[in-house]
XYZ file of C-alpha atoms in Angstrom:
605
model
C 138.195 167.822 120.027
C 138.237 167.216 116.414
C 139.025 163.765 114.069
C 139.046 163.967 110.609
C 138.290 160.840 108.364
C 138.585 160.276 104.676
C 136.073 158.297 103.709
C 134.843 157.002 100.271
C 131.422 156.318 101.328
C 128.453 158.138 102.828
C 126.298 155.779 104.790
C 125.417 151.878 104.528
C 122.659 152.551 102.439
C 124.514 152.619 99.589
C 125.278 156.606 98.902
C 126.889 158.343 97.567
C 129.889 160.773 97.071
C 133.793 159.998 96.341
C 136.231 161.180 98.510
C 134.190 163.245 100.797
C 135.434 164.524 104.455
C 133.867 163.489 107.574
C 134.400 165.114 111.031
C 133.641 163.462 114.390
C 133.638 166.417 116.964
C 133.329 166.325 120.589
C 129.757 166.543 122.794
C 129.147 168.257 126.628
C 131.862 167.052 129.095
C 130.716 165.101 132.056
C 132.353 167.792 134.612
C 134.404 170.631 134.343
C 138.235 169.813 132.663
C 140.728 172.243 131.596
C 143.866 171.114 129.819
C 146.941 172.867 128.673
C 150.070 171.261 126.899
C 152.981 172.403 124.750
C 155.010 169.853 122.712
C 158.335 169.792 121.179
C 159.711 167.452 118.783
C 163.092 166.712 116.674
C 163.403 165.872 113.391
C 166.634 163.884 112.388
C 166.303 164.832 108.963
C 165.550 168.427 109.146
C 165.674 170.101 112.851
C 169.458 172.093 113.320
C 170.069 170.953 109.386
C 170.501 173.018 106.631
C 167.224 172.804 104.231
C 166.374 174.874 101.273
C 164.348 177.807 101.725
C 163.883 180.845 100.408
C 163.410 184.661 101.834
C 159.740 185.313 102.491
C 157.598 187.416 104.909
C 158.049 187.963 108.389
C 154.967 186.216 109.304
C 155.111 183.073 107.806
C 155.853 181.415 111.718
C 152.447 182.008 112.592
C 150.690 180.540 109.231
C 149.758 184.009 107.679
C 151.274 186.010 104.735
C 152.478 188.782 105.863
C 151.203 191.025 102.476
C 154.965 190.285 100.650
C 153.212 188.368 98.233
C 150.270 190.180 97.681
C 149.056 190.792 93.642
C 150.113 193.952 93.003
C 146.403 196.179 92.217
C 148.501 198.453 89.107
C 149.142 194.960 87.658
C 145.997 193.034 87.970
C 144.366 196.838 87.001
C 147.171 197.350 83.471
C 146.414 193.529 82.315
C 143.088 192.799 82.767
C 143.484 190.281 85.583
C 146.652 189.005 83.346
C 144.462 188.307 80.317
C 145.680 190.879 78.456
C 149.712 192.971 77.852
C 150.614 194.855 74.696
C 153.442 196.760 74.686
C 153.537 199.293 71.912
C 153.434 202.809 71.334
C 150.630 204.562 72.311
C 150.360 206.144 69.518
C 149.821 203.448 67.205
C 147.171 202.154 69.489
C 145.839 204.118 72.999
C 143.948 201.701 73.603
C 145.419 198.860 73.591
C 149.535 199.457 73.424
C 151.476 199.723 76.832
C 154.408 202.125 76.541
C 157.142 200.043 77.252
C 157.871 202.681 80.447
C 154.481 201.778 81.532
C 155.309 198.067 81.240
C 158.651 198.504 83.270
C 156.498 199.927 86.602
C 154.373 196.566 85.776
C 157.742 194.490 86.518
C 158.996 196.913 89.711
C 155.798 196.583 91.461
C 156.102 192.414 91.885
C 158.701 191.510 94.707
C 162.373 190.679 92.818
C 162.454 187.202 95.795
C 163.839 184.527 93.412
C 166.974 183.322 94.974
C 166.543 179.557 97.036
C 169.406 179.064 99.337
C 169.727 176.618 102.489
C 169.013 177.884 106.310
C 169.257 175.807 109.582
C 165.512 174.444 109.799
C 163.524 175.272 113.232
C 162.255 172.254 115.386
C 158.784 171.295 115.439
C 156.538 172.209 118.295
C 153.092 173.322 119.508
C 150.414 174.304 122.157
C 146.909 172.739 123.077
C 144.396 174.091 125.146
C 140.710 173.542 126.024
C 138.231 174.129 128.928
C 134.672 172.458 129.364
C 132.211 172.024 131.993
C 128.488 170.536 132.397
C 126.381 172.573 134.874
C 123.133 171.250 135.993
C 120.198 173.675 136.018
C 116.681 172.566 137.147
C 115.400 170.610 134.500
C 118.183 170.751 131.814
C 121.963 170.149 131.630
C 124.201 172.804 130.382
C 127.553 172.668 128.603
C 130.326 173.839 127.275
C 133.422 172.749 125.439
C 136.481 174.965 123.770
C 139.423 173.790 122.586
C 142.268 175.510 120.428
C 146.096 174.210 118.972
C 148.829 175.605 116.799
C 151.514 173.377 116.026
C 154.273 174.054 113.684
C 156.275 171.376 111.118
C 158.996 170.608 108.958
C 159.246 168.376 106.594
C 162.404 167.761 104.941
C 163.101 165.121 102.043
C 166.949 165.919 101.636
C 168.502 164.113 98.720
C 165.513 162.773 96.605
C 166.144 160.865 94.061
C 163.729 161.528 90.758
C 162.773 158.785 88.190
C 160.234 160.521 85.888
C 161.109 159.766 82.219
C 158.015 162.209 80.887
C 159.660 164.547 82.643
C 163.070 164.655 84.801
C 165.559 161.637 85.889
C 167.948 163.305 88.293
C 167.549 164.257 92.269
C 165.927 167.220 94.249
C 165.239 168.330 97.384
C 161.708 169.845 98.861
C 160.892 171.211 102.409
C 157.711 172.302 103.597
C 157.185 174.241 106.290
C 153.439 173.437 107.685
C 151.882 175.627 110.385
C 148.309 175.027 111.826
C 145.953 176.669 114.190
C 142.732 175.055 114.652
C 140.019 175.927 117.044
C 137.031 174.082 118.316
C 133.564 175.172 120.338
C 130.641 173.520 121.510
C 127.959 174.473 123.823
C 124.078 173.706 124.335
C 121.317 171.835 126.741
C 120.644 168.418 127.526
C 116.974 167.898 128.912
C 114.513 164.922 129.160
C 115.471 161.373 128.774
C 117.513 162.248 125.436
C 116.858 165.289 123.997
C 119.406 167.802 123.189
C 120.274 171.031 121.309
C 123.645 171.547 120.250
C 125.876 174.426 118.567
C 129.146 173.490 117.140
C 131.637 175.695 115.739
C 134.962 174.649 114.406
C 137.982 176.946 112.480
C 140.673 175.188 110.730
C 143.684 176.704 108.936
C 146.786 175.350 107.574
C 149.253 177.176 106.100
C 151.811 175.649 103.537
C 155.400 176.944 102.399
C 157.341 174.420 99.822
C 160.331 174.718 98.438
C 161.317 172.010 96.006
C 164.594 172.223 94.030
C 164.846 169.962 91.256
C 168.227 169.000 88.863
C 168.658 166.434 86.438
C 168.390 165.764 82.259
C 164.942 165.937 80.596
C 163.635 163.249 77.822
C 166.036 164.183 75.644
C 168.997 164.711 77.627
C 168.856 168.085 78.143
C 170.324 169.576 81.661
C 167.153 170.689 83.348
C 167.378 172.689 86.237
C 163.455 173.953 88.326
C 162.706 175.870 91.186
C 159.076 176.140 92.444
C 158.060 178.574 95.727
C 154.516 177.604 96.708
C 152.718 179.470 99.706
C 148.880 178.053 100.723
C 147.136 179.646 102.986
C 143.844 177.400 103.842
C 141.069 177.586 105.854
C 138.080 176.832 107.310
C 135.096 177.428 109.417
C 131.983 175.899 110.071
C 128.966 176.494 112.494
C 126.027 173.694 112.754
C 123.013 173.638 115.229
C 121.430 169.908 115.841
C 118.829 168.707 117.943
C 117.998 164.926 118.771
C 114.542 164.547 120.546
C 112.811 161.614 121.416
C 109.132 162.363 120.854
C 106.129 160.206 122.752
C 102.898 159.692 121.365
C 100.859 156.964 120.841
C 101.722 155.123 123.049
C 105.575 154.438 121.997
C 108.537 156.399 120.854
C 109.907 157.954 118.051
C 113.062 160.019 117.796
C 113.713 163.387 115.392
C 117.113 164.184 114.296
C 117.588 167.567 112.301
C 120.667 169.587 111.492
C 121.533 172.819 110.065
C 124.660 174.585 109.282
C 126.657 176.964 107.318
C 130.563 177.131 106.297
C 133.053 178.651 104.442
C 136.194 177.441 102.557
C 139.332 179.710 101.525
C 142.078 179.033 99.499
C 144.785 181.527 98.836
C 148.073 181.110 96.984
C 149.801 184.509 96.621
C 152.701 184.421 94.347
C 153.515 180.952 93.214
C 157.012 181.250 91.848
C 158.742 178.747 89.323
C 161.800 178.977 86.748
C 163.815 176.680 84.791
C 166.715 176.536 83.525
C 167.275 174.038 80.385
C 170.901 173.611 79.509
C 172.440 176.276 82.165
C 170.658 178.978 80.589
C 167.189 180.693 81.926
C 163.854 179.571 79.959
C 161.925 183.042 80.127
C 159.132 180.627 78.596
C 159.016 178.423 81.557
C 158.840 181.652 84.341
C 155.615 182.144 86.070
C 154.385 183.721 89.401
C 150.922 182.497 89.702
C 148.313 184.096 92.129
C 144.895 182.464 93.019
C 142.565 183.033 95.282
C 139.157 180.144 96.128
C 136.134 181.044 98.298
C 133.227 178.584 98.851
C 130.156 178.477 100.714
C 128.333 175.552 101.776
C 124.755 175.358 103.049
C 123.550 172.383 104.392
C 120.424 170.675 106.280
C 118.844 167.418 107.121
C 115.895 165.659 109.042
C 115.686 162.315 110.200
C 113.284 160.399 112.154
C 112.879 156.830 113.411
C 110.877 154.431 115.120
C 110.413 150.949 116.231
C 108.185 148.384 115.900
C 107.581 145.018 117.462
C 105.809 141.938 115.683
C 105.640 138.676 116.893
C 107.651 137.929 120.380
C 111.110 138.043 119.022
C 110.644 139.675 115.707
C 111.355 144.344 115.913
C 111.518 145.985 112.872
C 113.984 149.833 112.884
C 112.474 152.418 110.169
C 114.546 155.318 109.693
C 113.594 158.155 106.812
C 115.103 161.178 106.275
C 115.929 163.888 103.833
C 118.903 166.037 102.710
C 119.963 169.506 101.457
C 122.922 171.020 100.275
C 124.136 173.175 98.467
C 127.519 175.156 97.265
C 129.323 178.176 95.583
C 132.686 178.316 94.486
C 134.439 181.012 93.132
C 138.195 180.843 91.666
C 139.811 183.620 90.816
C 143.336 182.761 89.322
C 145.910 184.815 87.093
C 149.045 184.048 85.807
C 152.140 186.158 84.820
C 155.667 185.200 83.034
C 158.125 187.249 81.344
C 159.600 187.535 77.863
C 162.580 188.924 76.425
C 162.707 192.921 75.529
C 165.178 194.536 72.645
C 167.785 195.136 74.964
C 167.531 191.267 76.480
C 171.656 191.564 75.485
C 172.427 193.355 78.058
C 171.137 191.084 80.501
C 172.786 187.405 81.468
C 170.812 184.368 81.450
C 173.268 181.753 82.592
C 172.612 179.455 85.757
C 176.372 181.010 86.953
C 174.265 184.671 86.965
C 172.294 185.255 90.340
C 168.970 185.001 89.174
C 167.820 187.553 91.261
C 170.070 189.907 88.837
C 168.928 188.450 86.041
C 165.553 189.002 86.891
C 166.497 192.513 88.464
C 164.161 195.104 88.821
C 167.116 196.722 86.682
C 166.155 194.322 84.160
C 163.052 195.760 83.863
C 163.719 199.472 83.661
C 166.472 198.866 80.992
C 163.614 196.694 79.321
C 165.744 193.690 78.849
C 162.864 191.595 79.870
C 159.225 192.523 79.992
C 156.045 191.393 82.063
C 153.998 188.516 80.162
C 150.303 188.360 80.981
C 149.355 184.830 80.835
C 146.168 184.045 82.215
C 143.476 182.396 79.663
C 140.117 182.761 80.091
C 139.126 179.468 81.481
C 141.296 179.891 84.554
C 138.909 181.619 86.726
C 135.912 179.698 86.930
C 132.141 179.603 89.086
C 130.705 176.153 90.175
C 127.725 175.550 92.308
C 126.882 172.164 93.680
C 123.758 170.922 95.061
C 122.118 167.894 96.698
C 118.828 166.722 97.331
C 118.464 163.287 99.086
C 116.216 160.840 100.742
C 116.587 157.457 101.869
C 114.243 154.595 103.638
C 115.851 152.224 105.592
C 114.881 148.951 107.751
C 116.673 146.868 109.764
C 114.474 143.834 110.799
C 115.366 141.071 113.779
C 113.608 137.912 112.639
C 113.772 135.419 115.703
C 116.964 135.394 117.106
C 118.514 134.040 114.098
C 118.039 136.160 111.186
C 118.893 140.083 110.481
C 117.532 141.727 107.276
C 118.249 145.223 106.186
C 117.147 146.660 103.370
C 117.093 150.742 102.800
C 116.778 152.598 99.125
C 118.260 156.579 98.979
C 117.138 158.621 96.311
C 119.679 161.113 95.302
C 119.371 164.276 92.612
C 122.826 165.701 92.284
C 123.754 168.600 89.662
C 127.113 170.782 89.331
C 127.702 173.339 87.402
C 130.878 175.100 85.829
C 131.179 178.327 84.143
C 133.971 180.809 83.025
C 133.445 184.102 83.773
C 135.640 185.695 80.988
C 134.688 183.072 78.438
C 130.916 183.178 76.235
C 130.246 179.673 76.538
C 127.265 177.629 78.255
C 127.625 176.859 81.485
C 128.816 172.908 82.071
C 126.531 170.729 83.610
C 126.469 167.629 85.080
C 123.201 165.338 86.558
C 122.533 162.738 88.157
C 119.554 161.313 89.712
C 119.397 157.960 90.931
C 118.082 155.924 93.567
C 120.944 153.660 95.098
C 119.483 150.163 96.923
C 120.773 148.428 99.873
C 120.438 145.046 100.959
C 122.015 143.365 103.761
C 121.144 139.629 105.360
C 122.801 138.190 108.609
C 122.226 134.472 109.446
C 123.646 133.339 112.752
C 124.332 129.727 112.826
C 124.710 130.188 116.825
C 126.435 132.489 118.937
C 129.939 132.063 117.601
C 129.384 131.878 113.845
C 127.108 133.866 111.805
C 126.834 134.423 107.904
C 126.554 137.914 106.051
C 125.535 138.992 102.680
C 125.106 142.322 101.202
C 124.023 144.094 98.226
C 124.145 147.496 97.021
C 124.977 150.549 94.329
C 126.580 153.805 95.187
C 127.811 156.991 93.231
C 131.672 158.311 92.540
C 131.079 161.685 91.483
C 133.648 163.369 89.712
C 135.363 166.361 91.532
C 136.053 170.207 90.336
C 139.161 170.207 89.722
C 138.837 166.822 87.533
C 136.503 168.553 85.197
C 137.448 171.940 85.136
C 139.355 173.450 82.759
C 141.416 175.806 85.271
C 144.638 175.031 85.257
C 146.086 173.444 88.814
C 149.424 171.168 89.911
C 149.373 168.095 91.568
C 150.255 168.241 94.999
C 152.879 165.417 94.887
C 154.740 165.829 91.848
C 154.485 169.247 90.545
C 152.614 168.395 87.902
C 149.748 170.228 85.637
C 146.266 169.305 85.850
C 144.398 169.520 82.946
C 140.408 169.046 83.839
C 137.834 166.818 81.556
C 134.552 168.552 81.317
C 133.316 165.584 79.824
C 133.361 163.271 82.644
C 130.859 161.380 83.726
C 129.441 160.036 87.170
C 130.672 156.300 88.178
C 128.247 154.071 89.583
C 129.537 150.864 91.274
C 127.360 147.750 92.067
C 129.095 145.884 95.122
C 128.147 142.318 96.134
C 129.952 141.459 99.434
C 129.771 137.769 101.238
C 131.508 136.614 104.538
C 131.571 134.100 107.204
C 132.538 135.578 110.832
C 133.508 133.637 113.845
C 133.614 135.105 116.950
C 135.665 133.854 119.911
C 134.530 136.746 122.247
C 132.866 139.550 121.230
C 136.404 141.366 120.744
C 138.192 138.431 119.208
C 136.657 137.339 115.836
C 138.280 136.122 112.410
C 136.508 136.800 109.201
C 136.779 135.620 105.636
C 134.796 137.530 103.060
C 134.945 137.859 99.010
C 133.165 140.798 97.237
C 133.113 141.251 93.691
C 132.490 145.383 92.686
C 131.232 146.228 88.493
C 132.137 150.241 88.562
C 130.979 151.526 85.363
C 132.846 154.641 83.754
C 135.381 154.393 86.162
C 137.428 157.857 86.545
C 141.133 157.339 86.285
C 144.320 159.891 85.452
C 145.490 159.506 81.905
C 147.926 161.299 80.151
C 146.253 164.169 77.779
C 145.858 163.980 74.086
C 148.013 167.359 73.481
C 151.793 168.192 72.441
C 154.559 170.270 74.098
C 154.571 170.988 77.963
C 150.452 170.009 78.138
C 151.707 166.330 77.653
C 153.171 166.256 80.483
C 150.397 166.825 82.510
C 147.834 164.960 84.029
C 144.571 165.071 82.832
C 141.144 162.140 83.802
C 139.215 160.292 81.814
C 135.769 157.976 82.632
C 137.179 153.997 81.227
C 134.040 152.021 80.274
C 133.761 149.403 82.786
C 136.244 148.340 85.922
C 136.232 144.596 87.307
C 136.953 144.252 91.323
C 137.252 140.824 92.700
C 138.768 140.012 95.821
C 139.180 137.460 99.244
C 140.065 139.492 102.524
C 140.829 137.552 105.510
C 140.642 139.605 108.859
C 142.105 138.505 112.609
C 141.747 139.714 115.939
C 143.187 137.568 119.038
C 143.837 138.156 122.578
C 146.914 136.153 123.684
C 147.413 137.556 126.794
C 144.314 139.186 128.779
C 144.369 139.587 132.472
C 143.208 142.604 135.037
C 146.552 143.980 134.521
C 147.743 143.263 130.608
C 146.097 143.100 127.398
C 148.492 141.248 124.393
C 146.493 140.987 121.501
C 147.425 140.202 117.670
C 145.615 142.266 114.722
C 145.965 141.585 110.974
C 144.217 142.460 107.968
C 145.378 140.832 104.156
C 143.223 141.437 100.763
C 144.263 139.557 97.550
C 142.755 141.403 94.430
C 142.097 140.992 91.362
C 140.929 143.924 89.148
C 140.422 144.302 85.232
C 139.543 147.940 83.339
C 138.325 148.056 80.144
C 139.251 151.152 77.732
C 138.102 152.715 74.974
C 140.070 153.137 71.828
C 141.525 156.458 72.580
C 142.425 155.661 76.263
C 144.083 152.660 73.944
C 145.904 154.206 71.577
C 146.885 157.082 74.329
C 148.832 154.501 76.720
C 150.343 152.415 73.475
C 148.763 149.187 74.464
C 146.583 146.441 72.743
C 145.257 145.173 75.968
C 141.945 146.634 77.049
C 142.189 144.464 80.286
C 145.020 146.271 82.617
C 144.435 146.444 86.450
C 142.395 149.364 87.403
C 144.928 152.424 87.908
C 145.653 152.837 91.747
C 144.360 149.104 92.740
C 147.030 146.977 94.142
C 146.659 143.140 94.026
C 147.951 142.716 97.762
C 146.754 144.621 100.508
């Protein structure tokens, strides 16, 4: 009942946001359904096959952590959330020194799960179900629709070859194991010509186990050996109650949109485990088991209202207004732990041909041959709140039968905020406030051909985890992030002009060019820092980004009778694009030219 859409822009009037989410979710049935399926699937490359895996919790099937990777509450209690680990005699310090017993129960209470090894990989599968009905009462419609899935994946890269010279040339493997149960609920009344109440509810979660095993020889031809365990547990739920009503007075009709809803976002990774071995022996420096744990809340509502009005015989002119509220709290809560060697680290093997579940034993602790490292700083955790307040004007006029003019404005005041709850600084603040025109004419030169031109400005607004200074890993590559607090909105001016001929009203071909001028484009860069930091990823705003382009665009029916449909679809883009940098970005990428392609924009589409 539910499709998801990444999208990169609002509405047509020119708005807003970069990157948001957009969900298209089902109305009332027409008459009662009920559906129930189960699927199956095979995966060449991973079903029956050996993949790499490691041990984990019982529960992992059915997309929930079972509580094996739980923080421990002595550790999180001892360190200060990780912050903070001396180990010393208590006597020199009570306050501050951990007897080095004391430290050893910090080690024992973490799981001792290191060890990857290969296991015959499940197949995929899943259930759907959903019911719905629309009963008719005596002046009002009433329906219901629930729907519910869990479906369970593997995905299984085998032999991957790596090409990262920053980093790692060599090969590795990664599976992830994705499980997802999603549920979906809507009921409400349908009364009058088009007036409605609805309530919508929808529950998403996803949960996420990778195992990626990498080998090869670093930069400097070291042998480099990593292992990184990842479990994500996401979710999220939603409810929203709309009306549409269509209101007469006057003499003629007006319609009233509004919308209000509430929802909640989770994020939990329990125990993110990673080691690395650099020339066959264990780097205690790069060992960390990582637990974090995101919660936001999302308020949102809107009201819109429209109305039409006729001038002249052939001549209507659509008004729609509204207005906009939103507004959300994050909270991340993140801490990190590693280890380091003790005074009797001697007794204790490092090599690669050592189990490294012995090597990091919970014998290894008691013997103090290695010791817990708190390594949280105090800019991973971190507060943002978010809000939104928006209105827009819009017209869409039918001159004659020839002529289409649209024109709308939306104002938009925007502000997020970023704080560090262990660290005395000012909060970090970004604003904008802007009003974003639209302009759009249509000239049709008769039924089959027709001319379009549009104007407009919208907003790229950079996201959390690009400016804040917590400390997260790309999805894709492994990767640090490093945040920029000191990035800045993008605003992009797009002029768009194309000719459209239509043989039917399914069949059309379409040339268009559109020239975009983004200013402070946000791109990834590599950070200004030394040691494992420069291997990260980290954004930056450039100063101005050039997009030029021609698209062409087909759609033909070559076959269309009451029994076939044989149609041909294509879509090509040529494009041109130009960035310009400052010095820094200049001297950080070891280039002269300030007039590269913008980063991510290929020339053929």
């Amino acid at each position: 009942g539910i499709e998801i859409q990444k999208t990169f822009s609002a509405s047509a009037l020119g708005t807003t946001t970069g990157g948001s989410v957009q969900m298209k979710t089902r109305g009332l049935p027409d008459a009662f359904e009920i559906k129930v399926s189960a699927s199956g699937g095979v995966n060449d490359a991973s079903t029956g096959k050996e993949i790499v895996n490691y041990r984990s919790s019982m529960t992992d099937y059915y997309g929930f952590d079972s509580g094996l990777r739980a923080l421990p509450t002595l550790l999180e209690e001892k360190t200060d959330g990780g912050r903070n680990l001396s180990v010393c005699d208590p006597k020199i310090d009570p306050v501050r020194c951990t007897a080095p017993w004391e430290a050893a129960i910090l080690g024992v209470t973490m799981e001792d799960d290191w060890a990857i090894d290969h296991y015959k990989a499940k197949p995929n599968g899943g259930v759907n179900a959903s019911i719905g009905d629309r009963i008719s009462l005596d002046n009002a419609d009433f329906g219901y629709y629930f729907a519910g899935s869990y479906k369970y994946d593997v995905q299984n890269r085998g032999d991957a070859i790596l090409d990262d010279s920053s980093d790692m040339v060599g090969t590795y493997e990664r599976v992830k194991e994705a499980t997802a149960i999603n549920g979906y609920g809507v009921f409400g009344f349908e009364y009058g010509s088009e007036d409605e109440v609805l309530s919508k509810t929808i529950y998403l979660r996803s949960a996420e186990d990778t195992t990626r095993w990498t080998r090869g020889v670093d930069g400097e031809e070291n042998a480099k050996e990593r292992v990184i365990m990842e479990w994500v547990e996401r979710e999220f739920a939603s409810e929203q109650l709309s009306g549409h009503h269509l209101l007469d007075f006057a003499s003629s009709e007006h319609t009233l949109d509004w919308r209000a809803g509430y929802s909640r976002t989770t994020r939990y990774e329990p125990d993110r485990r990673t080691y690395t071995y650099l020339n066959n022996t264990l780097a205690t420096s790069a060992v960390e088991r990582r637990w974090s744990d995101l919660d936001e809340n999302s308020i949102d509502a809107g009201l819109d209202y429209g109305h039409s009005f006729d001038w002249g015989s052939d001549n209507i002119t659509d008004l729609k207004m509204g207005v906009l509220y939103s507004d959300k709290d994050r909270t991340v809560n993140l801490q990190r732990y590693g280890i380091k060697a003790g005074p009797n680290a001697s007794q204790v093997s490092f090599s690669v041909n050592t189990p490294i579940e012995e090597t990091l034993s919970y014998t290894s602790y008691l013997i103090d041959a290695i010791r817990v490292a708190a390594n949280t700083t105090d800019t991973d955790s971190y507060q943002s709140k978010e809000s939104t307040q928006a209105w827009f004007v819009d017209t869409t006029t039918e001159i004659g039968m020839d002529h289409t003019l649209a024109i709308g404005v939306r104002g938009e005041k925007f502000e997020q905020q970023l704080s560090y709850p262990y660290e005395p600084s000012e909060p970090n603040i970004l604003n904008s406030d802007e009003f974003l025109p639209a302009l759009t004419y249509t000239y049709r030169w008769n039924e089959d051909l027709q001319f379009r031109f549009a104007a407009s400005r919208t907003l790229s607004y950079p996201g959390l985890i690009e400016r804040s200074k917590s400390l997260s890993y790309d999805p894709d590559t492994d990767k640090p992030i490093f945040g920029n607090p000191n990035l800045v909105t993008s605003t992009i001016d797009n002029l768009d002009f194309r000719v459209e001929y239509y043989w039917t009203p399914e069949e059309n071909i379409t040339l268009a060019l559109f020239d975009k001028v983004i200013s402070d484009p946000i791109e990834r860069a590599v950070p200004d820092a030394s040691g494992s930091a420069a291997d990260g990823i980290t954004f930056r705003n450039a100063v101005e980004a050039k997009v030029q382009g021609i698209e062409l665009d087909v759609n033909k029916n070559l076959i269309d009778d009451a029994d076939y449909l044989f149609f041909v679809g294509g879509n090509v883009s040529w494009i041109d694009s130009q960035v310009t940098l400052d010095d820094n970005s200049i001297r950080l990428e070891g280039t002269d030219s300030i007039g590269r392609e913008l980063q991510g924009q290929s020339p053929l589409l």
